[in-house]
Coordinates of C-alpha atoms in Angstrom, one line a residue:
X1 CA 7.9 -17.2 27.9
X2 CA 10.2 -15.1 25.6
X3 CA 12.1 -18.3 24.0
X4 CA 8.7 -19.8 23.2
X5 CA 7.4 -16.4 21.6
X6 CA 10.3 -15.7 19.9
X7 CA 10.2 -19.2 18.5
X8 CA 6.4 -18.9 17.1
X9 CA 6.8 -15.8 15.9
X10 CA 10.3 -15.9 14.2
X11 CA 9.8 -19.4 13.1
X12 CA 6.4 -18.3 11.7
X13 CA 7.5 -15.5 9.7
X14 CA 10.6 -18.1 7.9
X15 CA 7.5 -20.9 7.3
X16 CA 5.1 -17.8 5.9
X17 CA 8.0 -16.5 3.0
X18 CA 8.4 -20.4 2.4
X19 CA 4.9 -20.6 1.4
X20 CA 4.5 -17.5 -0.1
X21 CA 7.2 -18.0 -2.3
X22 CA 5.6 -21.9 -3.1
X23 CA 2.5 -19.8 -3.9
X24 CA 3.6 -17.3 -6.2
X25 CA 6.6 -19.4 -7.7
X26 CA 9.1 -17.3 -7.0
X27 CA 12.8 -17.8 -8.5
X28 CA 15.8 -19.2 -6.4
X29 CA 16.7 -15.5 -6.5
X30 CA 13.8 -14.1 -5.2
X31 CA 13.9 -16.6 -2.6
X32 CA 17.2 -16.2 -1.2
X33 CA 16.2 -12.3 -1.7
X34 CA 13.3 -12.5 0.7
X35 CA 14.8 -14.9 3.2
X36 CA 18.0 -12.8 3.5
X37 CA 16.0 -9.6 3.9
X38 CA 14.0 -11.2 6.8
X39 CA 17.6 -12.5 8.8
X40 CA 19.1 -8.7 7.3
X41 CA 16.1 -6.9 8.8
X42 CA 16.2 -9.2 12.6
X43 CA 20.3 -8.0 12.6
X44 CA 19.0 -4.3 12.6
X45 CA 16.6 -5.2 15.4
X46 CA 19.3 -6.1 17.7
X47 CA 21.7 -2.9 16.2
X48 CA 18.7 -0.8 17.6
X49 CA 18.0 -2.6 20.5
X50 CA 22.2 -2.4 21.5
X51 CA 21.5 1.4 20.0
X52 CA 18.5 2.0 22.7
X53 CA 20.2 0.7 25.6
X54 CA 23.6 2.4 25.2
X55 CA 22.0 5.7 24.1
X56 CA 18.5 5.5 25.5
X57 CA 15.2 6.5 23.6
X58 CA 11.7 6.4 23.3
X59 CA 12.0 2.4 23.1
X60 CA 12.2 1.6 26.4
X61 CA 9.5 4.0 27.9
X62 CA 7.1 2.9 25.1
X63 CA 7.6 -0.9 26.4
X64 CA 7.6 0.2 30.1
X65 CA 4.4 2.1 29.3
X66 CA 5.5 5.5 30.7
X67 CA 6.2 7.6 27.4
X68 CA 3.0 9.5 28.5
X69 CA 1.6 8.9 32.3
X70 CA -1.3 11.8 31.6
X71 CA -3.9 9.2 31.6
X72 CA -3.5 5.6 32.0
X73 CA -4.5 2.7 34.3
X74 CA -4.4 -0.6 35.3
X75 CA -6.2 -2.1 32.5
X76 CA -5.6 -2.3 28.9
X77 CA -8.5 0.3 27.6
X78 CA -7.5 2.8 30.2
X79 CA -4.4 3.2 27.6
X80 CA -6.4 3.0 24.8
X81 CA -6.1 6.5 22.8
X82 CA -4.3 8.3 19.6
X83 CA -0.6 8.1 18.9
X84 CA 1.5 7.0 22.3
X85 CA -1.0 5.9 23.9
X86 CA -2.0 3.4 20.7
X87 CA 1.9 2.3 21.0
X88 CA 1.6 1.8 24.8
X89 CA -2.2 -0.1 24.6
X90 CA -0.5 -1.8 21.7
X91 CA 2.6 -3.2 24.8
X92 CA 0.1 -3.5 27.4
X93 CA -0.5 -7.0 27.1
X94 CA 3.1 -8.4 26.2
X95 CA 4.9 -6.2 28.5
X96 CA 2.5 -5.4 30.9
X97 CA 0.8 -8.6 31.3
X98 CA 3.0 -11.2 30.1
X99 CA 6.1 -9.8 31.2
X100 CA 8.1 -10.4 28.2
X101 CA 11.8 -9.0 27.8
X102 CA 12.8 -5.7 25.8
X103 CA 14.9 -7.5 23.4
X104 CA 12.0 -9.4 22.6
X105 CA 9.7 -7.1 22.2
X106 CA 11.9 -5.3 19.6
X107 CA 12.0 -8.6 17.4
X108 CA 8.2 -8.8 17.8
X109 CA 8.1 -4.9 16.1
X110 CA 10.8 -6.0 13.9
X111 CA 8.7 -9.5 12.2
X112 CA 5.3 -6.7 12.6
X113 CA 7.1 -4.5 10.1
X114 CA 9.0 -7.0 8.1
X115 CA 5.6 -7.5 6.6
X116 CA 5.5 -4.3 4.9
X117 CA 8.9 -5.1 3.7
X118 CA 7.5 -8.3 2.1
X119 CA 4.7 -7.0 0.0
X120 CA 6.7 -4.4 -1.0
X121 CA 9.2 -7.0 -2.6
X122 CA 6.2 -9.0 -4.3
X123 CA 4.3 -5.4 -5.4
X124 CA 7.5 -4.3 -7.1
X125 CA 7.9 -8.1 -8.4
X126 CA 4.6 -8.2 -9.3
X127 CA 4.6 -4.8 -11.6
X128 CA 6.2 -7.1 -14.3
X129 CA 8.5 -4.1 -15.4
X130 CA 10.8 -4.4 -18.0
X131 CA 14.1 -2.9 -17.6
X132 CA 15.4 -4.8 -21.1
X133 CA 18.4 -6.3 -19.6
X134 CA 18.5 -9.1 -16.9
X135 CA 21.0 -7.3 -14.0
X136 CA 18.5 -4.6 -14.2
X137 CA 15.3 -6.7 -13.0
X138 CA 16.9 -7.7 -9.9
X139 CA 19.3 -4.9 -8.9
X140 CA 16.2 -3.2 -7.6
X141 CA 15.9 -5.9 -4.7
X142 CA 19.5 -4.4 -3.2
X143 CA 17.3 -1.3 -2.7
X144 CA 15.8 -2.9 -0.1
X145 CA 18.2 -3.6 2.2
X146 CA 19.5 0.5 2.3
X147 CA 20.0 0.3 6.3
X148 CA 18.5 3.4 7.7
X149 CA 14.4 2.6 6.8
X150 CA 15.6 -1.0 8.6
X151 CA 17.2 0.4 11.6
X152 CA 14.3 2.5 12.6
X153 CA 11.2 0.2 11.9
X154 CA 13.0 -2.5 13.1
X155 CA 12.7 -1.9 16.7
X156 CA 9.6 -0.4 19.2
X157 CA 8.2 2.9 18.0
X158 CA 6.1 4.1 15.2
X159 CA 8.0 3.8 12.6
X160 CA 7.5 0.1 12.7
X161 CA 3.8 1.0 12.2
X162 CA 3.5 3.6 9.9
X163 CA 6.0 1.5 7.3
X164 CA 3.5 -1.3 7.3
X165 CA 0.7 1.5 7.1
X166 CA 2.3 2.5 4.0
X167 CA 3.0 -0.3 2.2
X168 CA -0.6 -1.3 2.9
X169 CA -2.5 1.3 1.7
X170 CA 0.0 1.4 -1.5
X171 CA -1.1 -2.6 -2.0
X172 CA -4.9 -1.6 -1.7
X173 CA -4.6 1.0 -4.4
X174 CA -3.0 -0.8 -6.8
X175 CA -5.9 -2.9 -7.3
X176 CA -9.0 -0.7 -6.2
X177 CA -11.8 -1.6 -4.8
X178 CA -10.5 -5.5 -4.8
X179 CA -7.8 -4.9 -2.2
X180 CA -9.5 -2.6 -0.5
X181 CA -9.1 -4.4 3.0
X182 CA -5.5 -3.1 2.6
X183 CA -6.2 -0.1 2.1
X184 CA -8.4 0.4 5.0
X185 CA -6.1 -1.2 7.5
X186 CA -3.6 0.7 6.6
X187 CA -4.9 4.4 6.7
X188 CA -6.5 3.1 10.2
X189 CA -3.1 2.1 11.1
X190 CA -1.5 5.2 9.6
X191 CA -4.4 7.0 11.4
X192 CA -4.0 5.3 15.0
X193 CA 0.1 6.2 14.8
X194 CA 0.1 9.6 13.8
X195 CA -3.0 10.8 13.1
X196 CA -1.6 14.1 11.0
X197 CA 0.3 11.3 8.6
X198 CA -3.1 9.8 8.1
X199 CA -4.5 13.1 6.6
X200 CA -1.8 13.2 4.1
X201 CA -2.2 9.8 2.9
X202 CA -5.9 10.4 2.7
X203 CA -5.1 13.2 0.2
X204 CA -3.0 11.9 -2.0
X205 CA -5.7 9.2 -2.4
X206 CA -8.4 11.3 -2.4
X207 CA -6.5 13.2 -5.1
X208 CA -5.1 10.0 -7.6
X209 CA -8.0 7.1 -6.5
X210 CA -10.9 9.2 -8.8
X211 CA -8.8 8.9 -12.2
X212 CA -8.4 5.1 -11.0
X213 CA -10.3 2.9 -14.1
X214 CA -13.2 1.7 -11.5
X215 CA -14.2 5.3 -11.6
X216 CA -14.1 6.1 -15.3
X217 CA -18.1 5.8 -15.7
X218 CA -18.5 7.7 -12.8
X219 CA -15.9 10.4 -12.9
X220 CA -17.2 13.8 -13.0
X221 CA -19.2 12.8 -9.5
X222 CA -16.0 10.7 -8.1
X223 CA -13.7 14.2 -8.5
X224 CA -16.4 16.5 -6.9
X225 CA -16.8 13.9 -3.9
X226 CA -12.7 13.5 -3.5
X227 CA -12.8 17.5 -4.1
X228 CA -15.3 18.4 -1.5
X229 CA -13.5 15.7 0.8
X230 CA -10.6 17.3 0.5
X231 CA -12.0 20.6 1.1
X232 CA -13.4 19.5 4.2
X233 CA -10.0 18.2 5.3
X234 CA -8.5 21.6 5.0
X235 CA -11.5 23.6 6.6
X236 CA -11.1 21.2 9.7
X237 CA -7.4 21.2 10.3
X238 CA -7.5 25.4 9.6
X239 CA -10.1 25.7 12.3
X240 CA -8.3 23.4 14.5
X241 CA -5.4 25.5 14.1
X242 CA -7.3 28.5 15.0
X243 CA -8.7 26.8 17.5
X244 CA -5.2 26.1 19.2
X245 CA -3.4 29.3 18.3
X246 CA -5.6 31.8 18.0
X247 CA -7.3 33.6 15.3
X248 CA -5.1 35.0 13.3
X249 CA -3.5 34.7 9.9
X250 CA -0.1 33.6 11.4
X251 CA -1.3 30.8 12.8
X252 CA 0.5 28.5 10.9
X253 CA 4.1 29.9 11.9
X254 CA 3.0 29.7 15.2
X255 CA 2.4 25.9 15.1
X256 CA 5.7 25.5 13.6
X257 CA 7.6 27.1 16.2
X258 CA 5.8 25.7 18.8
X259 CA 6.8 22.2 17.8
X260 CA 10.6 24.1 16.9
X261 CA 10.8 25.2 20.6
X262 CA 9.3 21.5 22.0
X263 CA 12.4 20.0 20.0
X264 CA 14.5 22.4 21.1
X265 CA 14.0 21.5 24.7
X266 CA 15.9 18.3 24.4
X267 CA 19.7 19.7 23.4
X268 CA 20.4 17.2 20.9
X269 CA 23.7 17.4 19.4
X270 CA 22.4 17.2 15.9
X271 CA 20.1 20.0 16.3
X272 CA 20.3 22.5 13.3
X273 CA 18.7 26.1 12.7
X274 CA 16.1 25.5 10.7
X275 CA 14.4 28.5 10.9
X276 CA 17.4 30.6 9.4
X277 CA 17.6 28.3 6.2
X278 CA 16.4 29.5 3.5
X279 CA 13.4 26.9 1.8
X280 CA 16.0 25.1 -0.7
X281 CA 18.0 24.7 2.3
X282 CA 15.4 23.2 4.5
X283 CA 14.7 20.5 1.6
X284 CA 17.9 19.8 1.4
X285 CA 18.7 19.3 5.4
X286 CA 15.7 16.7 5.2
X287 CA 16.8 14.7 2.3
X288 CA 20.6 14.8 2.4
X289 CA 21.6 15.7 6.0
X290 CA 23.9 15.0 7.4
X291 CA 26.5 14.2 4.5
X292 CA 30.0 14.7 5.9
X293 CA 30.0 18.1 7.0
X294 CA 29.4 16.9 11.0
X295 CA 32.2 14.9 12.9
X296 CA 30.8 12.2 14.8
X297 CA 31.0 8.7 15.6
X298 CA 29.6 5.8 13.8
X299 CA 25.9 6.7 13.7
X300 CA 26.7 9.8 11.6
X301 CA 29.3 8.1 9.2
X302 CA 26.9 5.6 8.9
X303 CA 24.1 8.3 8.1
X304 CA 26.4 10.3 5.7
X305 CA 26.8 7.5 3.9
X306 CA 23.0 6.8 3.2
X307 CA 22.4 10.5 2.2
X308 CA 25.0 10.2 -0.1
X309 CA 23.4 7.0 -1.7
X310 CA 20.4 9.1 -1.6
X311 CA 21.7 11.9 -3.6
X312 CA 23.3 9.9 -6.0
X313 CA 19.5 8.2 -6.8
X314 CA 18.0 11.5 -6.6
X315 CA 20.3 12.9 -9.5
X316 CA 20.2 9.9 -11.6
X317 CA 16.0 9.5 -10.7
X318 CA 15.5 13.4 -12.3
X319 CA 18.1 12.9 -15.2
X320 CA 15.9 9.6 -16.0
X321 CA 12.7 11.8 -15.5
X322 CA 14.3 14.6 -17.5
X323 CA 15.8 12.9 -20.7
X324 CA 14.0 9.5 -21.0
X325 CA 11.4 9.5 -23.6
X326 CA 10.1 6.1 -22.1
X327 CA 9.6 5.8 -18.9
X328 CA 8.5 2.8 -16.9
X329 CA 7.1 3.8 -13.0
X330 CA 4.7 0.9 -10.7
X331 CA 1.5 3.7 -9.9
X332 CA 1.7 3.0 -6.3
X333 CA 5.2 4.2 -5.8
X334 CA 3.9 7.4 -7.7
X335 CA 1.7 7.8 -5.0
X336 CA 3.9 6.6 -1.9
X337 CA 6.6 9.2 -3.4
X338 CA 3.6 12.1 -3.4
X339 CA 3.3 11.1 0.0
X340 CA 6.6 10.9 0.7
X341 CA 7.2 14.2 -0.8
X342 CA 4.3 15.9 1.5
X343 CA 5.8 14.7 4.7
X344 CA 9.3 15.6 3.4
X345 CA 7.8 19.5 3.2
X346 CA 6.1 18.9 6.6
X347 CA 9.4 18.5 7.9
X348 CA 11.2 21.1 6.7
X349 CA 9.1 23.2 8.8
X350 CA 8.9 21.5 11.7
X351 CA 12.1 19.4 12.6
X352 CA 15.2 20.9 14.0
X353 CA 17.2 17.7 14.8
X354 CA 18.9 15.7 12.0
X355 CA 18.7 12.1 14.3
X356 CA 15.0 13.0 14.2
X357 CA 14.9 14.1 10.4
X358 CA 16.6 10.4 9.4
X359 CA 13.8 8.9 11.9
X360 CA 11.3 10.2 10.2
X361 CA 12.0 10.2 6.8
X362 CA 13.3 6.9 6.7
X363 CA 10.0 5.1 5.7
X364 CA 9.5 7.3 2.6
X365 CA 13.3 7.7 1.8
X366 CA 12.7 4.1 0.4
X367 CA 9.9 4.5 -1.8
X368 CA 12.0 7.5 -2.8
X369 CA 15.2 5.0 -4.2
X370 CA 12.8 2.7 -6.1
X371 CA 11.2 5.7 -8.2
X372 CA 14.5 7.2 -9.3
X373 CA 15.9 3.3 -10.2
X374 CA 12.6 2.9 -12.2
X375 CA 13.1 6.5 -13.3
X376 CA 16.8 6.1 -14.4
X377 CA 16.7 2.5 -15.9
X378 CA 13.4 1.5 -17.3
X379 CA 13.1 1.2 -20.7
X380 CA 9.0 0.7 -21.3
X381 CA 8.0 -2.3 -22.2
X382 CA 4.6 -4.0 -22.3
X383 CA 2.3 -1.4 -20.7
X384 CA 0.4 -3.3 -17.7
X385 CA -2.2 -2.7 -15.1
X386 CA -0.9 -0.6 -12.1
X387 CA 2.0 0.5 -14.3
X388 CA 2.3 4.2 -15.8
X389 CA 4.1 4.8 -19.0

């Protein structure tokens, strides 16, 4: 059952970028881009699935349906629910019913989520940005094989999910209202995953999609409705906060060290004490932690080394936005890097582990690269649609 799976599925994907590439003519290069991304991005399912059996994780309970026990059955609805228990209803029928192997199950995540990898190659290909010299218009593509994003969406968990979330409601808004199906399924996906992430993709939209063209007849009334939306987004989660932790103005602080003592609990040996660091500090253990001042084994040289990568686009991404007079940015990684940039704060507040912080960040960390490379090297060019100048 696994061998004939695995052969659908992973020979479906190869025929699907052939076609796809037929379709939209795509170069030699672009070709042997996206094909060697797919093959780069099934290595990193194995790397995590050596990673989760040597080291353990959430992985192997989320296929064995036991990450959460507090109310499931022995059908496939009786798991149905928010979060975990959308991972486990998600497994129920290939490891539940079908009986289908752990390895396999982490290549099934891996060609799920190579998906979001693949539009994002033909969004960024389809901007039509000029960078003026010919290295420049395909160096960007290397960006996409930075390991850490790959390592952790490339296996069972949520990351897997929420990158193709992402990348799908950044495909529906380049093109509002047309692609509009993306956007949907990815803000219910989003939504279904992590429910909190879902809020903060709603308001970045909510915030950017009324100044879209569509809207330009209608724009006074589109900026009260995203206004009073967004309104009511706040008012919910503050009285759900309340709610939880009582009423009172620190409410906040409690949540946050609430989920600061939960992660405590585990006695990870990357934890760090975030709630000593000053707010520059915190930023800067989310984006560039850890970066050579731990001494570990592989995993952390290996992470060092991405958030070293990571500084070096950051610094060249704000001297771009600083001292170019023209710059050349795709909208929709505007908005994926406002998103990215919410979360980012988010975390500064309520992670305490580094492993966790390069978890979590790693689907945004991405978007993150390609801004500061469109930031640093674009020189203009023919203004286009989806493309700010």
């Amino acid at each position: 059952m696994d061998f004939i799976i695995l052969a659908l599925v992973l020979g479906g994907v190869t025929w699907s970028n052939h076609r796809l590439a037929k379709k939209q003519h795509f170069s030699t290069f672009s070709i042997w881009s996206l094909q060697g991304l797919w093959v780069y991005h099934l290595l990193f399912s194995w790397i995590f699935y050596r990673f989760i059996v040597l080291y353990g994780g959430d992985a192997q309970s989320y296929w064995a349906l036991t990450a959460d026990t507090s109310r499931t059955g022995d059908t496939w609805m009786a798991h149905w629910g928010l979060g975990t228990f959308f991972i486990q209803w998600l497994n129920y029928l290939p490891a539940g019913i079908l009986g289908i192997g752990f390895l396999t199950g982490n290549l099934l995540y891996a060609a799920l989520s190579f998906i979001g990898f693949r539009e994002l190659l033909c969004m960024v290909r389809d901007s039509s940005v000029t960078f003026g010299k010919s290295w420049r218009e395909k160096a960007w593509v290397l960006l996409l094989f930075t390991p850490n994003v790959h390592f952790w969406t490339a296996g069972i968990g949520k990351e897997a999910l929420l990158w193709l979330g992402l990348v799908w409601v950044l495909k529906g808004f380049i093109q509002f209202p047309r692609n509009w199906i993306y956007l949907s399924a990815g803000i219910l996906l989003t939504f279904l995953t992590r429910p909190f992430s879902s809020l903060i993709v709603l308001t970045v939209l909510l915030v950017v999609l009324p100044f879209q063209n569509i809207f330009r007849p209608y724009r006074k009334w589109a900026v009260m409705t995203s206004a009073l939306l967004l309104l009511s987004i706040a008012a919910y989660k503050w009285f759900q906060g309340y709610t939880q932790f009582g009423f009172s103005s620190s409410w906040v602080t409690a949540m946050f060290q609430e989920q600061m003592a939960f992660l405590r609990t585990f006695n990870a040996g990357s934890e760090v004490p975030m709630e000593t660091y000053s707010f520059p500090e915190k930023l800067w253990t989310v984006w560039f932690r850890p970066i050579w001042e731990h001494e570990g084994g592989i995993w952390f040289l290996a992470a060092s080394l991405e958030n070293s990568f990571a500084l070096l686009l950051f610094s060249l991404g704000i001297w771009g936005l600083i001292f170019r007079k023209r710059k050349t940015v795709p909208l929709f990684l505007i908005a994926g890097s406002a998103v990215g940039i919410l979360m980012c704060l988010l975390y500064a507040f309520t992670l305490n582990n580094l492993g966790i912080m390069m978890r979590m960040k790693s689907i945004y960390m991405i978007i993150f690269y390609m801004t500061a490379y469109f930031l640093f090297l674009s020189e203009g060019g023919t203004k286009r649609k989806g493309v700010m100048r």
